[in-house]
Coordinates of C-alpha atoms in Angstrom, one line a residue:
M26 CA -10.1 16.1 -22.3
T27 CA -6.4 15.1 -21.9
F28 CA -5.7 12.7 -19.1
D29 CA -2.4 11.9 -17.4
A30 CA -3.4 8.2 -17.3
D31 CA -6.2 5.8 -17.9
V32 CA -6.2 4.8 -14.2
I33 CA -4.4 6.3 -11.3
I34 CA -3.6 3.6 -8.6
A35 CA -2.9 4.9 -5.2
G36 CA -0.8 2.2 -3.5
A37 CA 1.9 0.2 -5.2
G38 CA 1.7 -2.8 -2.9
M39 CA 1.0 -6.3 -4.1
A40 CA -2.6 -5.8 -5.1
G41 CA -2.0 -2.4 -6.6
A42 CA 1.1 -3.3 -8.6
T43 CA -0.7 -6.5 -9.9
L44 CA -3.5 -4.4 -11.1
G45 CA -1.2 -1.9 -12.8
L46 CA 0.7 -4.7 -14.6
S47 CA -2.6 -6.4 -15.7
L48 CA -3.8 -3.0 -17.2
A49 CA -0.5 -2.3 -18.8
K50 CA -0.4 -5.7 -20.4
A51 CA -3.9 -5.1 -21.9
G52 CA -2.8 -1.7 -23.4
L53 CA -4.1 0.7 -20.8
K54 CA -1.9 3.4 -19.1
P55 CA -1.8 3.2 -15.3
V56 CA 0.1 5.4 -13.0
L57 CA 1.2 4.0 -9.6
I58 CA 1.5 6.3 -6.5
D59 CA 3.2 5.0 -3.3
P60 CA 4.6 6.7 -0.1
V61 CA 7.5 4.1 0.1
V62 CA 10.0 3.6 -2.6
F63 CA 10.4 0.1 -4.0
E64 CA 14.0 -0.3 -2.8
A65 CA 12.9 0.2 0.8
Q66 CA 10.2 -2.5 0.6
L67 CA 12.8 -5.1 -0.5
A68 CA 14.8 -5.0 2.6
P69 CA 14.7 -8.3 4.6
T70 CA 13.6 -6.4 7.7
F71 CA 10.8 -4.4 6.0
D72 CA 7.9 -6.2 7.6
G73 CA 9.1 -9.8 8.0
R74 CA 5.9 -11.3 6.6
A75 CA 5.3 -14.1 4.2
S76 CA 2.0 -14.8 2.5
A77 CA 0.1 -17.9 1.4
I78 CA -0.8 -17.5 -2.2
A79 CA -3.8 -19.5 -3.5
F80 CA -3.0 -21.5 -6.6
A81 CA -5.5 -19.6 -8.7
A82 CA -3.9 -16.3 -7.6
F83 CA -0.5 -17.5 -8.7
R84 CA -1.9 -18.3 -12.0
Q85 CA -2.6 -14.6 -12.5
W86 CA 1.2 -13.8 -11.9
R87 CA 2.1 -16.5 -14.2
V88 CA 0.0 -15.0 -17.0
L89 CA 1.7 -11.6 -16.3
G90 CA 5.1 -13.1 -16.8
L91 CA 6.2 -13.2 -13.1
A92 CA 6.7 -16.9 -12.6
E93 CA 10.4 -17.0 -13.6
A94 CA 11.2 -14.3 -10.9
M95 CA 8.9 -15.8 -8.2
E96 CA 9.1 -19.6 -8.6
P97 CA 12.7 -20.0 -7.2
H98 CA 11.4 -18.4 -3.9
A99 CA 7.9 -20.0 -3.9
Q100 CA 7.4 -23.0 -1.6
R101 CA 4.7 -25.3 -2.8
I102 CA 2.2 -26.2 -0.1
E103 CA 1.5 -30.0 -0.7
Q104 CA -0.5 -30.7 2.5
I105 CA -2.2 -28.8 5.2
L106 CA -2.7 -30.4 8.6
V107 CA -5.2 -28.7 10.9
T108 CA -5.3 -29.8 14.6
D109 CA -7.4 -28.7 17.5
A110 CA -4.9 -28.6 20.3
P111 CA -6.1 -28.6 23.9
K112 CA -2.9 -27.2 25.4
P113 CA 0.0 -25.0 24.1
S114 CA 2.4 -27.9 23.9
A115 CA 0.1 -30.1 21.9
S116 CA 2.1 -29.6 18.7
A117 CA 4.9 -31.6 20.4
G118 CA 2.9 -34.8 20.6
A119 CA 1.0 -37.1 18.3
P120 CA -2.2 -35.6 16.5
G121 CA -5.3 -35.9 18.6
P122 CA -8.5 -37.6 17.5
F123 CA -9.8 -34.4 15.9
F124 CA -7.7 -33.2 12.9
L125 CA -8.2 -32.3 9.2
R126 CA -5.8 -33.1 6.5
F127 CA -5.8 -31.6 3.0
D128 CA -3.6 -33.2 0.4
A129 CA -2.9 -31.6 -3.1
S130 CA -2.8 -35.0 -4.8
E131 CA -6.6 -35.4 -4.1
I132 CA -7.4 -32.6 -6.6
A133 CA -4.4 -32.9 -8.9
G134 CA -6.8 -34.0 -11.8
R135 CA -8.7 -30.7 -11.5
T136 CA -5.7 -28.4 -11.0
E137 CA -3.2 -30.0 -13.5
G138 CA -0.8 -30.8 -10.6
E139 CA -0.8 -27.4 -8.9
P140 CA -0.2 -27.5 -5.1
L141 CA -2.7 -26.2 -2.5
G142 CA -0.9 -22.9 -2.6
Y143 CA 2.5 -21.3 -2.4
M144 CA 4.3 -19.6 0.5
L145 CA 6.2 -16.5 -0.6
E146 CA 8.0 -14.0 1.5
N147 CA 6.5 -10.6 0.8
R148 CA 9.9 -8.9 0.0
R149 CA 10.4 -11.6 -2.8
T150 CA 6.9 -10.9 -4.2
R151 CA 7.5 -7.1 -4.1
S152 CA 10.9 -7.5 -5.8
A153 CA 9.4 -9.5 -8.6
L154 CA 6.5 -7.0 -9.0
A155 CA 8.8 -4.1 -9.0
G156 CA 11.0 -5.5 -11.7
A157 CA 8.1 -6.3 -13.8
V158 CA 6.6 -2.8 -13.3
Q159 CA 9.8 -1.2 -14.3
A160 CA 10.2 -3.5 -17.4
A161 CA 6.7 -2.6 -18.5
G162 CA 7.5 1.1 -18.4
I163 CA 4.8 1.9 -15.9
E164 CA 5.1 5.3 -14.3
V165 CA 5.6 5.1 -10.5
L166 CA 5.6 8.2 -8.3
A167 CA 7.3 7.3 -5.1
P168 CA 7.8 8.5 -2.4
A169 CA 4.5 10.4 -2.9
R170 CA 1.2 10.5 -1.1
V171 CA -2.3 11.2 -2.3
E172 CA -3.6 14.2 -0.4
S173 CA -7.0 14.6 -1.9
V174 CA -9.2 13.4 -4.8
E175 CA -11.7 15.7 -6.5
V176 CA -14.3 14.3 -8.8
T177 CA -16.0 16.1 -11.8
S178 CA -18.5 14.7 -14.2
R179 CA -15.6 13.8 -16.6
A180 CA -12.5 13.2 -14.5
A181 CA -11.0 12.5 -11.1
V182 CA -8.3 15.0 -10.1
V183 CA -5.6 13.7 -7.7
R184 CA -3.6 16.1 -5.6
L185 CA -0.3 14.8 -4.2
D186 CA 1.4 16.0 -1.0
E187 CA 4.1 17.7 -3.0
G188 CA 1.5 19.9 -4.7
R189 CA 1.4 18.1 -8.1
T190 CA -2.0 17.2 -9.7
L191 CA -2.9 14.3 -11.9
T192 CA -6.1 13.5 -13.9
A193 CA -7.7 10.3 -15.0
P194 CA -11.1 8.8 -15.7
L195 CA -10.7 6.6 -12.6
V196 CA -8.8 6.5 -9.3
V197 CA -8.2 3.2 -7.4
G198 CA -7.6 3.4 -3.7
A199 CA -5.2 0.4 -2.9
E200 CA -3.2 2.1 -0.2
G201 CA -4.4 -0.1 2.8
R202 CA -6.7 0.2 5.7
G203 CA -6.1 3.9 6.2
S204 CA -6.9 4.7 2.6
V205 CA -7.0 8.5 1.8
V206 CA -8.9 7.8 -1.4
R207 CA -11.6 6.0 0.6
R208 CA -11.8 8.7 3.1
T209 CA -11.9 11.4 0.5
A210 CA -14.7 9.6 -1.2
G211 CA -16.8 9.7 1.9
I212 CA -16.9 5.9 2.2
G213 CA -17.1 4.6 5.7
T214 CA -16.1 1.3 7.3
V215 CA -17.6 -1.2 9.5
G216 CA -15.7 -3.7 11.7
W217 CA -14.1 -4.3 15.1
D218 CA -10.9 -5.1 16.7
Y219 CA -9.9 -8.5 18.0
P220 CA -8.3 -8.8 21.4
Q221 CA -5.4 -10.4 19.7
S222 CA -2.1 -9.6 17.9
G223 CA -0.3 -11.7 15.3
V224 CA 3.3 -12.5 16.2
V225 CA 5.3 -13.1 13.0
A226 CA 8.7 -14.7 12.9
T227 CA 10.8 -16.9 10.5
V228 CA 12.7 -19.9 11.8
R229 CA 15.3 -22.3 10.3
L230 CA 14.3 -26.0 10.8
E231 CA 16.5 -28.9 11.7
R232 CA 14.3 -31.2 9.5
D233 CA 12.7 -30.8 6.1
H234 CA 9.0 -29.7 6.3
E235 CA 8.3 -31.5 3.1
G236 CA 5.9 -28.7 2.0
V237 CA 3.4 -29.4 4.9
A238 CA 1.6 -26.5 6.5
H239 CA 0.5 -27.0 10.1
E240 CA -2.2 -25.0 11.9
F241 CA -2.8 -25.7 15.6
F242 CA -5.9 -24.2 17.2
L243 CA -4.6 -23.5 20.7
P244 CA -6.7 -22.0 23.6
S245 CA -5.2 -18.5 22.9
G246 CA -5.7 -18.7 19.1
P247 CA -4.3 -20.2 16.0
F248 CA -0.5 -21.1 15.8
A249 CA 0.5 -21.7 12.1
I250 CA 3.8 -23.2 10.9
L251 CA 4.0 -22.4 7.2
P252 CA 6.8 -23.8 5.0
L253 CA 9.2 -21.6 3.3
T254 CA 12.1 -22.4 0.9
E255 CA 15.6 -23.2 2.2
Q256 CA 14.2 -25.4 5.1
R257 CA 12.7 -22.5 6.9
A258 CA 9.2 -21.8 8.1
S259 CA 7.1 -18.7 8.8
L260 CA 5.3 -18.6 12.1
V261 CA 2.0 -16.8 12.6
W262 CA 1.3 -17.0 16.2
T263 CA -1.9 -15.5 17.7
E264 CA -1.8 -14.3 21.3
S265 CA -3.5 -11.6 23.5
R266 CA -2.1 -8.2 22.7
A267 CA -0.3 -8.0 26.0
R268 CA 1.3 -11.4 25.6
A269 CA 2.2 -10.6 22.0
E270 CA 4.0 -7.4 23.0
A271 CA 5.8 -9.3 25.8
L272 CA 7.0 -11.9 23.4
K273 CA 8.3 -9.2 21.0
Q274 CA 10.3 -7.6 23.7
A275 CA 11.6 -10.8 25.3
R276 CA 15.2 -11.8 25.2
P277 CA 16.0 -14.2 22.4
E278 CA 16.5 -17.1 25.0
A279 CA 13.1 -16.5 26.5
F280 CA 11.4 -16.1 23.1
H281 CA 12.9 -19.4 22.0
A282 CA 11.7 -21.2 25.2
H283 CA 8.1 -20.0 24.5
L284 CA 8.5 -21.0 20.9
Q285 CA 9.7 -24.5 21.5
R286 CA 6.9 -25.2 24.0
R287 CA 4.4 -24.6 21.2
F288 CA 6.5 -25.7 18.3
G289 CA 7.4 -29.1 19.7
D290 CA 10.1 -31.3 18.0
H291 CA 8.3 -32.9 15.1
L292 CA 10.5 -30.8 12.8
G293 CA 13.5 -30.9 15.0
G294 CA 14.9 -27.8 16.4
A295 CA 13.7 -24.4 15.3
V296 CA 16.1 -21.5 15.4
L297 CA 14.9 -17.9 15.1
D298 CA 16.0 -16.5 11.7
G299 CA 15.5 -12.6 11.8
P300 CA 13.4 -10.2 14.0
V301 CA 10.1 -10.8 15.5
F302 CA 7.1 -8.6 14.4
T303 CA 3.7 -8.0 15.9
Y304 CA 0.5 -6.9 14.3
P305 CA -2.8 -6.0 15.9
L306 CA -5.7 -7.9 14.3
S307 CA -9.1 -6.5 13.3
L308 CA -11.9 -6.8 10.8
Q309 CA -12.6 -3.8 8.5
L310 CA -15.0 -3.7 5.6
A311 CA -15.7 -0.7 3.5
E312 CA -19.4 0.2 3.3
R313 CA -19.2 0.6 -0.5
W314 CA -16.6 -0.5 -3.0
T315 CA -17.0 2.4 -5.4
A316 CA -17.9 6.1 -5.5
P317 CA -18.1 8.4 -8.5
R318 CA -14.8 7.8 -10.4
I319 CA -13.3 5.9 -7.5
A320 CA -12.9 2.1 -6.9
L321 CA -11.4 0.4 -3.8
L322 CA -9.0 -2.6 -3.9
G323 CA -7.2 -4.8 -1.3
D324 CA -7.1 -3.7 2.2
A325 CA -8.7 -0.3 1.4
A326 CA -11.8 -2.4 0.7
H327 CA -11.4 -5.3 3.2
G328 CA -9.1 -6.3 6.1
V329 CA -9.6 -9.7 7.6
H330 CA -8.1 -11.9 10.2
P331 CA -5.2 -14.1 8.9
I332 CA -6.8 -17.2 10.4
A333 CA -7.6 -18.6 6.8
G334 CA -4.7 -16.9 5.0
Q335 CA -7.0 -15.1 2.6
G336 CA -6.4 -11.5 3.0
L337 CA -3.9 -11.0 0.2
N338 CA -5.7 -13.5 -2.0
L339 CA -8.9 -11.4 -1.8
G340 CA -6.9 -8.4 -2.9
L341 CA -5.4 -10.3 -5.8
K342 CA -8.8 -11.7 -6.9
G343 CA -10.2 -8.1 -6.7
A344 CA -7.3 -7.0 -8.9
A345 CA -8.1 -9.6 -11.5
A346 CA -11.8 -8.6 -11.5
L347 CA -11.2 -5.0 -11.7
A348 CA -8.7 -5.4 -14.5
Q349 CA -11.0 -7.5 -16.5
T350 CA -14.0 -5.1 -15.9
L351 CA -11.9 -2.1 -17.0
V352 CA -10.3 -3.8 -20.1
E353 CA -13.8 -5.1 -21.3
A354 CA -15.2 -1.6 -20.8
G355 CA -12.4 0.0 -22.8
R356 CA -13.1 -2.4 -25.7
L357 CA -16.7 -1.4 -25.7
G358 CA -15.9 2.3 -25.7
E359 CA -17.3 2.8 -22.2
D360 CA -16.0 5.4 -19.7
P361 CA -14.0 3.3 -17.2
G362 CA -15.0 5.7 -14.3
S363 CA -18.8 5.6 -15.1
E364 CA -21.3 4.3 -12.5
A365 CA -22.3 1.5 -14.8
V366 CA -18.8 0.1 -15.2
L367 CA -17.8 0.4 -11.5
A368 CA -21.1 -1.2 -10.4
R369 CA -20.2 -4.4 -12.3
Y370 CA -16.9 -4.6 -10.4
A371 CA -18.7 -4.0 -7.0
R372 CA -21.3 -6.6 -7.8
W373 CA -18.6 -9.1 -8.8
R374 CA -16.6 -8.8 -5.6
S375 CA -18.5 -7.4 -2.8
V376 CA -20.8 -10.3 -1.8
D377 CA -18.1 -12.9 -2.1
T378 CA -15.7 -10.9 0.0
A379 CA -18.3 -10.1 2.6
G380 CA -19.2 -13.8 2.9
L381 CA -15.6 -14.8 3.3
A382 CA -15.0 -12.0 5.8
L383 CA -17.9 -13.0 8.0
S384 CA -16.9 -16.7 7.8
T385 CA -13.4 -15.8 8.9
D386 CA -14.8 -13.8 11.8
A387 CA -16.9 -16.8 12.9
F388 CA -13.9 -19.0 12.7
V389 CA -11.9 -16.6 14.9
W390 CA -14.6 -16.7 17.7
L391 CA -15.1 -20.4 17.4
F392 CA -11.5 -21.5 17.5
S393 CA -10.0 -18.8 19.7
N394 CA -11.5 -20.0 23.0
D395 CA -11.3 -23.0 25.3
N396 CA -15.0 -23.6 25.9
P397 CA -15.3 -27.5 26.3
L398 CA -18.6 -27.8 24.4
L399 CA -17.4 -25.6 21.6
R400 CA -14.1 -27.5 21.5
L401 CA -16.0 -30.8 21.2
G402 CA -18.3 -29.5 18.5
R403 CA -15.6 -28.1 16.3
G404 CA -13.5 -31.2 16.8
L405 CA -16.3 -33.5 15.6
G406 CA -17.0 -31.1 12.7
M407 CA -13.4 -31.3 11.6
A408 CA -13.3 -35.1 12.0
A409 CA -16.5 -35.3 9.9
V410 CA -15.1 -33.2 7.0
N411 CA -11.8 -35.3 7.2
R412 CA -13.9 -38.4 6.4
I413 CA -16.0 -37.0 3.6
G414 CA -14.0 -36.8 0.4
P415 CA -16.2 -34.4 -1.6
A416 CA -16.4 -32.0 1.4
R417 CA -12.7 -32.1 1.7
R418 CA -12.1 -31.5 -2.0
F419 CA -14.5 -28.6 -2.0
F420 CA -12.6 -26.9 0.9
M421 CA -9.4 -27.4 -1.0
Q422 CA -10.8 -25.8 -4.1
E423 CA -12.2 -23.0 -2.1
A424 CA -8.9 -22.3 -0.3
G425 CA -7.1 -22.4 -3.6
G426 CA -9.4 -19.6 -4.9
A427 CA -10.7 -21.7 -7.8
T428 CA -14.5 -21.6 -7.0
G429 CA -17.2 -19.0 -8.0
D430 CA -17.2 -16.7 -11.0
L431 CA -13.4 -16.5 -11.6
P432 CA -11.8 -13.7 -13.6
R433 CA -9.9 -14.8 -16.6
L434 CA -6.5 -14.2 -15.0
L435 CA -7.3 -16.6 -12.2
Q436 CA -8.2 -19.2 -14.7
G437 CA -4.8 -18.7 -16.2
L438 CA -6.1 -16.9 -19.3
P439 CA -4.9 -13.5 -20.6
L440 CA -7.2 -10.5 -20.8

């Protein structure tokens, strides 16, 4: 049977494009389908977000030849300071007795001097990925949407909204939480909404952040100050949905007053640099990762709260695992869409992802409240971890994505 591609990837976002590049570098033929053309995703106002990239995930991009395009825009995270703040203005004063500090220098011997992670604006990441996809000659159909997927014993047939059909041994659904591929495969989801929204904005700082990321656990939820290049910071500010919408609609002067109350002056003045965005927060996990000739990737498989900054990293880890599974299957002459091959991918990623998602959910409920007993308990726990070197170093390795059964790309090794 003649196929249009070895793998059809629905969704050319960061996880989908990374998977496509990984497969192409290993000699397979992917086709990417996305409803948004690359040029539109590169606009500064596309979504306003920046992402924390674990150092292991960044290794994958380095192996794929993306470092030269990304590193000028990648801010190294040298330290992370986590503080349990009893009031919204707590970030303005000295740290309380309960805090946790992670320092990249502590694990430099294990990571060859890599930082704890990198902060990258999503538009910069997309730009680098788009350039690499084009340079690799990967076919991209955009704007185009997957309308349906039909599966036979030998192939998956993808029908696009324009009426065109494509065939391949495997289809990957990487088009986000509303994945058509997942729905067509009859894969349900479990999860729940949080009574919170994330308020996202970029600010320009008066003083240098020195590569330090701050996370304050305020009574309403986490408030993160994440360092960016050019003496800027990305704010991820968790509030109730009503308050978040009011902040988004507020006059710039009013928003700035609320910002300064939480931000304080430890980095000098903070001036808003661009629009304010809000995103409702929820947990969503696919009931299965695979179906006949279908695999899920990224937010189509898992959507988690941003409290630990691991959403995109989970998708990138999944891309590395799926690429390795498919490339190794191809070298053995196996059908990449077979149940046996897809089961290996599901086993590799499902347990680890579910564990992290549930841990994140527990953190949300533990840290997004003002119960005095819980506040005391979590404060004592943070202080204890801060004093125990091995525990501190373990959490840094875990946050950097360098624990467990790592795919080759996350080890910095080619496929």
